[in-house]
Tab-separated table of C-alpha atoms in Angstrom:
chain	number	residue	atom	x	y	z
A	1	MET	CA	78.396	82.186	45.548
A	2	ILE	CA	79.879	80.385	48.490
A	3	THR	CA	79.029	78.606	51.721
A	4	TYR	CA	81.560	78.497	54.545
A	5	THR	CA	82.292	76.147	57.447
A	6	GLU	CA	84.071	78.232	60.082
A	7	GLU	CA	85.543	75.419	62.188
A	8	VAL	CA	87.834	74.121	59.419
A	9	TYR	CA	87.976	77.148	57.073
A	10	LEU	CA	86.224	75.041	54.417
A	11	TYR	CA	84.701	76.883	51.456
A	12	ASN	CA	82.092	75.373	49.141
A	13	PRO	CA	81.778	77.652	46.089
A	14	TYR	CA	79.101	77.277	43.441
A	15	ILE	CA	77.763	79.097	40.396
A	16	LEU	CA	74.069	79.993	40.484
A	17	ASP	CA	71.972	81.173	37.542
A	18	LEU	CA	69.595	83.641	39.202
A	19	LEU	CA	67.010	83.320	36.421
A	20	THR	CA	66.807	79.530	36.051
A	21	ARG	CA	68.074	78.657	39.576
A	22	GLU	CA	70.465	76.181	37.943
A	23	ARG	CA	73.405	75.467	40.235
A	24	ILE	CA	76.915	74.281	39.359
A	25	ASN	CA	78.877	73.063	42.392
A	26	LEU	CA	82.617	73.698	42.366
A	27	LEU	CA	85.183	71.735	44.356
A	28	SER	CA	85.532	72.662	48.024
A	29	PHE	CA	88.787	74.058	49.350
A	30	GLU	CA	90.382	75.005	52.657
A	31	SER	CA	91.931	78.439	53.036
A	32	ASP	CA	92.859	80.901	55.762
A	33	TYR	CA	92.322	83.750	53.291
A	34	GLY	CA	88.923	82.912	51.843
A	35	PHE	CA	87.724	83.530	48.307
A	36	ILE	CA	89.935	86.475	47.325
A	37	SER	CA	89.272	88.339	44.048
A	38	PRO	CA	87.425	85.537	42.236
A	39	VAL	CA	87.040	85.883	38.477
A	40	LEU	CA	84.384	83.860	36.646
A	41	TRP	CA	83.712	83.204	33.003
A	42	ILE	CA	80.916	80.873	31.834
A	43	ASP	CA	79.534	79.966	28.413
A	44	GLU	CA	75.754	80.289	28.584
A	45	LYS	CA	75.151	77.543	26.006
A	46	THR	CA	77.757	74.873	26.745
A	47	LYS	CA	78.072	75.666	30.484
A	48	ASP	CA	81.863	75.558	30.146
A	49	TYR	CA	83.330	77.719	32.869
A	50	LEU	CA	86.600	78.987	34.252
A	51	VAL	CA	87.023	80.277	37.804
A	52	VAL	CA	90.238	81.918	38.966
A	53	ARG	CA	90.719	82.837	42.627
A	54	MET	CA	93.576	84.353	44.584
A	55	PHE	CA	95.400	82.698	47.475
A	56	ASN	CA	97.534	85.732	48.262
A	57	GLU	CA	99.381	88.461	46.350
A	58	GLU	CA	101.578	85.962	44.528
A	59	ASN	CA	99.496	82.842	43.924
A	60	ALA	CA	96.145	81.917	42.467
A	61	VAL	CA	94.294	78.764	41.447
A	62	SER	CA	91.876	77.953	38.650
A	63	ILE	CA	89.258	75.357	37.889
A	64	ARG	CA	87.484	74.541	34.633
A	65	LYS	CA	84.565	72.302	33.811
A	66	GLY	CA	85.793	68.713	34.023
A	67	ASP	CA	88.715	69.406	36.396
A	68	ASN	CA	88.973	67.178	39.466
A	69	SER	CA	91.111	69.629	41.459
A	70	TRP	CA	92.004	73.307	41.687
A	71	LYS	CA	95.073	74.009	39.491
A	72	PRO	CA	97.822	76.262	40.927
A	73	ILE	CA	98.828	79.419	39.053
A	74	THR	CA	101.807	81.497	40.103
A	75	GLN	CA	102.329	85.174	39.370
A	76	LEU	CA	105.080	84.235	36.933
A	77	GLN	CA	102.610	82.161	34.913
A	78	PHE	CA	99.728	84.601	35.114
A	79	PRO	CA	101.077	88.110	35.857
A	80	CYS	CA	98.009	89.998	34.630
A	81	ILE	CA	95.512	88.373	37.009
A	82	TYR	CA	95.886	91.228	39.526
A	83	GLU	CA	94.902	93.909	37.019
A	84	CYS	CA	92.510	91.891	34.834
A	85	TYR	CA	89.008	93.387	34.813
A	86	ASN	CA	87.591	91.653	31.742
A	87	MET	CA	88.223	88.151	30.457
A	88	VAL	CA	86.868	85.717	27.907
A	89	TYR	CA	87.547	81.996	27.748
A	90	LYS	CA	87.213	80.426	24.280
A	91	ASP	CA	88.781	77.380	22.601
A	92	HIS	CA	91.087	76.709	25.601
A	93	LYS	CA	92.377	80.284	25.481
A	94	LEU	CA	91.888	82.850	28.226
A	95	TYR	CA	91.837	86.439	26.914
A	96	CYS	CA	92.711	88.741	29.820
A	97	LEU	CA	92.266	92.514	29.443
A	98	ASP	CA	93.811	95.035	31.806
A	99	HIS	CA	94.359	98.774	31.409
A	100	TYR	CA	97.631	98.294	29.538
A	101	ASN	CA	97.650	94.944	27.714
A	102	LEU	CA	95.611	92.131	26.293
A	103	THR	CA	97.267	88.873	27.322
A	104	ILE	CA	96.249	85.471	25.980
A	105	PHE	CA	96.902	82.282	27.932
A	106	TYR	CA	96.508	78.735	26.666
A	107	PHE	CA	94.683	76.492	29.147
A	108	SER	CA	95.220	73.080	27.584
A	109	GLY	CA	97.572	71.238	29.937
A	110	HIS	CA	97.978	71.281	33.689
A	111	VAL	CA	99.553	74.739	33.755
A	112	PRO	CA	98.388	77.749	31.692
A	113	SER	CA	101.002	79.197	29.381
A	114	GLN	CA	101.179	82.716	27.959
A	115	VAL	CA	100.976	82.681	24.184
A	116	PHE	CA	100.530	86.339	23.242
A	117	GLU	CA	100.516	89.863	24.626
A	118	ILE	CA	99.639	93.142	22.924
A	119	SER	CA	99.403	96.713	24.166
A	120	VAL	CA	95.936	98.286	24.266
A	121	ASP	CA	97.310	101.827	24.414
A	122	GLY	CA	94.887	104.091	22.557
A	123	CYS	CA	92.040	101.543	22.728
A	124	VAL	CA	91.346	101.584	26.458
A	125	ASN	CA	90.551	104.493	28.746
A	126	ARG	CA	92.559	104.111	31.943
A	127	THR	CA	90.372	106.476	33.959
A	128	THR	CA	87.214	104.839	35.241
A	129	VAL	CA	85.589	107.953	36.681
A	130	ALA	CA	86.482	111.587	36.162
A	131	GLY	CA	84.957	114.991	36.609
A	132	ALA	CA	84.396	117.574	39.300
A	133	ILE	CA	81.722	117.055	41.928
A	134	ARG	CA	79.759	120.139	42.729
A	135	HIS	CA	76.241	120.885	43.857
A	136	LEU	CA	73.963	121.692	40.922
A	137	GLY	CA	70.553	121.694	42.542
A	138	THR	CA	68.359	118.742	41.585
A	139	ILE	CA	70.787	117.126	39.104
A	140	PRO	CA	71.671	113.581	40.265
A	141	CYS	CA	75.227	113.282	41.571
A	142	LYS	CA	76.158	110.516	39.102
A	143	ARG	CA	75.554	112.936	36.208
A	144	TYR	CA	78.333	115.234	37.419
A	145	LEU	CA	80.938	112.640	36.477
A	146	ALA	CA	82.237	111.470	33.149
A	147	CYS	CA	82.177	107.671	32.869
A	148	TYR	CA	84.458	105.362	30.889
A	149	LYS	CA	83.894	101.659	30.221
A	150	ASN	CA	86.014	99.140	28.347
A	151	SER	CA	84.790	95.698	27.311
A	152	MET	CA	86.278	92.872	25.305
A	153	VAL	CA	84.572	90.363	23.008
A	154	VAL	CA	85.920	87.366	21.122
A	155	THR	CA	83.707	86.633	18.116
A	156	VAL	CA	82.737	83.199	16.809
A	157	ASP	CA	85.408	83.626	14.113
A	158	GLY	CA	88.048	84.380	16.777
A	159	ASP	CA	88.325	88.136	16.184
A	160	VAL	CA	89.157	90.127	19.325
A	161	LEU	CA	87.207	93.374	19.743
A	162	ILE	CA	87.502	96.091	22.360
A	163	LEU	CA	84.483	98.316	22.944
A	164	ASN	CA	85.421	101.690	24.381
A	165	SER	CA	82.451	103.713	25.653
A	166	VAL	CA	82.395	107.210	27.137
A	167	ARG	CA	79.648	109.286	28.707
A	168	GLU	CA	80.748	112.873	29.126
A	169	SER	CA	79.978	114.853	32.244
A	170	MET	CA	76.379	116.092	32.407
A	171	SER	CA	75.339	113.982	29.418
A	172	TYR	CA	72.884	111.097	29.057
A	173	ILE	CA	74.473	109.915	25.797
A	174	TRP	CA	77.212	107.301	25.474
A	175	ASP	CA	79.755	107.497	22.639
A	176	PHE	CA	81.307	104.266	21.367
A	177	LYS	CA	84.433	103.147	19.552
A	178	ILE	CA	85.174	99.553	18.560
A	179	TYR	CA	88.708	98.353	17.892
A	180	LYS	CA	89.632	95.090	16.207
A	181	MET	CA	92.913	93.315	16.816
A	182	GLY	CA	94.868	92.026	13.840
A	183	SER	CA	96.163	88.458	13.710
A	184	LEU	CA	97.979	86.997	16.715
A	185	THR	CA	101.225	87.735	14.884
A	186	GLY	CA	100.303	91.373	14.347
A	187	SER	CA	100.614	94.207	16.830
A	188	LYS	CA	98.071	96.808	15.729
A	189	TRP	CA	94.473	97.651	16.528
A	190	GLU	CA	92.119	98.931	13.847
A	191	GLU	CA	89.246	101.273	14.658
A	192	ILE	CA	86.261	99.707	12.915
A	193	PHE	CA	83.313	101.648	14.357
A	194	VAL	CA	82.718	105.078	15.853
A	195	ARG	CA	79.422	106.361	17.197
A	196	LYS	CA	79.768	109.889	18.486
A	197	ASP	CA	76.970	112.315	19.252
A	198	ASP	CA	77.711	115.636	17.564
């Protein structure tokens, strides 16, 4: 969430837990562009967090718990930020999932560095919504469409999992597939779970 002072373009962002009302204030910043495409990750137990926000199409900044300033990130350092729709921050590593790759960045020093990238071809559905819309009487419109969701998890042991879920058009049932990435030196995904309604 954010408060804004119009006279000086000053933004005061904060993280708010809607259940406990706990508030974490982030550092203020001045910007003509505002809070563009913010991405947040927070650990519910330790309250470690990472916030990435865009300045423009080529530059972004990040802040983590304990930082005393926003850290600049350029597109060359963090090229996947514009397509990233799911991320996890664990052990100083940012796992960034887009429709084509999983990219891992190391956030230890002042500037994040890319340490690994692997294709997610075959693990991730690139279509978010599909299906023909047509009038079918009293059937809710959202049931006309097939839905696809992709999520990423990093386990306590450091295993990277991608959950691929699909709900076919006119169905109430979701089908699931879970893929596990090999070691950071490997380049293959292994399908470890399938739940499909027959």
